[in-house]
XYZ file of C-alpha atoms in Angstrom:
85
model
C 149.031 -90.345 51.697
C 148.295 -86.657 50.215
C 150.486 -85.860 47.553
C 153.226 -83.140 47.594
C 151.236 -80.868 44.861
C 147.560 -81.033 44.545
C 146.352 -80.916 40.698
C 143.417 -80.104 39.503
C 141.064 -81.452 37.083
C 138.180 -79.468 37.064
C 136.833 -75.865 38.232
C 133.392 -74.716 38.031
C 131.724 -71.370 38.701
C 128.689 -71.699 41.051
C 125.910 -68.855 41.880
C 127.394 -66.306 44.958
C 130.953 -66.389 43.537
C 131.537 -69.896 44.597
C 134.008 -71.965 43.126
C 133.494 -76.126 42.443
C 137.020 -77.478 42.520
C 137.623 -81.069 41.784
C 141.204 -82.792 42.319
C 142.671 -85.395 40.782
C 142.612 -87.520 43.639
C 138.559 -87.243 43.364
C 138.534 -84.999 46.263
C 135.961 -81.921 45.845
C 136.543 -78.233 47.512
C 133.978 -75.667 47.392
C 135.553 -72.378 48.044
C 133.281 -68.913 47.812
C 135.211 -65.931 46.896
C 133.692 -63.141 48.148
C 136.133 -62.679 51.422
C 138.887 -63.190 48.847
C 137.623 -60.693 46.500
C 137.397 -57.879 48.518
C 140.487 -58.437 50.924
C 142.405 -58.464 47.183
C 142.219 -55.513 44.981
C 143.290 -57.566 42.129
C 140.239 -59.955 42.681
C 137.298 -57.455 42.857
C 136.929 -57.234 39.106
C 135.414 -60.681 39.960
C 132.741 -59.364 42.213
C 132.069 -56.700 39.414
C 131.495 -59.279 36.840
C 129.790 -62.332 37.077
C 130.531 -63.291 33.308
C 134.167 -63.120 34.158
C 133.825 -64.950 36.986
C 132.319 -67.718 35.051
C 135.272 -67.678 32.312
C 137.144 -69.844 34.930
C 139.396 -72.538 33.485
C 142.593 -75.034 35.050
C 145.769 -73.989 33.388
C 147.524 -76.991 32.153
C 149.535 -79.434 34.185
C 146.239 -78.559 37.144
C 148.412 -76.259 39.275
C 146.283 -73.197 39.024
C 143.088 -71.822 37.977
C 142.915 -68.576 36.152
C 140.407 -65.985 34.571
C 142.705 -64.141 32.611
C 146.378 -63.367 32.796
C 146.497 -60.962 35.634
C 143.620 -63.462 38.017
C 145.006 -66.545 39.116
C 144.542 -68.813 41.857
C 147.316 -71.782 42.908
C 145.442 -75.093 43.257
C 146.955 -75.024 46.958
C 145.118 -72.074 47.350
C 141.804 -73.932 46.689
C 142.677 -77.243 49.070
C 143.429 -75.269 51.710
C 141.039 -72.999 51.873
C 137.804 -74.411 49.914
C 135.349 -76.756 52.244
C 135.528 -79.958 51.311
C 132.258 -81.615 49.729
């Protein structure tokens, strides 16, 4: 049974502007961000630089990821659109 939320417990930053996200269910999505980067305005500072992209952490309770205050991502976001490894 899938839960009604997906949480996170872990986000990495890979090489390319791909993200690493790992569930707490276990279940891994890999999700790269360069479609999402330049289809979003708010997003391309990401493409610009790498160190920020890097600075990726969960914000607490595992219902988002963020980089700063103005770049976040929902952990929905993530399932349903990372590929799941």
């Amino acid at each position: 049974v899938s839960p009604m939320f997906h949480k996170l417990s872990a986000c990495t930053a890979l090489q390319d502007h791909v993200l690493l996200a790992v569930f707490t269910s276990g279940d891994r999505r890999r999700l790269n961000c360069k479609a999402l980067c330049q289809e979003h305005a708010v997003f391309r500072s990401l493409l610009r630089d790498p160190d920020l992209f890097s600075q990726v952490r969960v914000e607490p309770g595992g219902y988002a990821i963020s980089w700063s205050d103005d770049l976040d991502l929902s952990a929905e976001y993530l399932w349903h659109h990372g590929d799941p490894v």
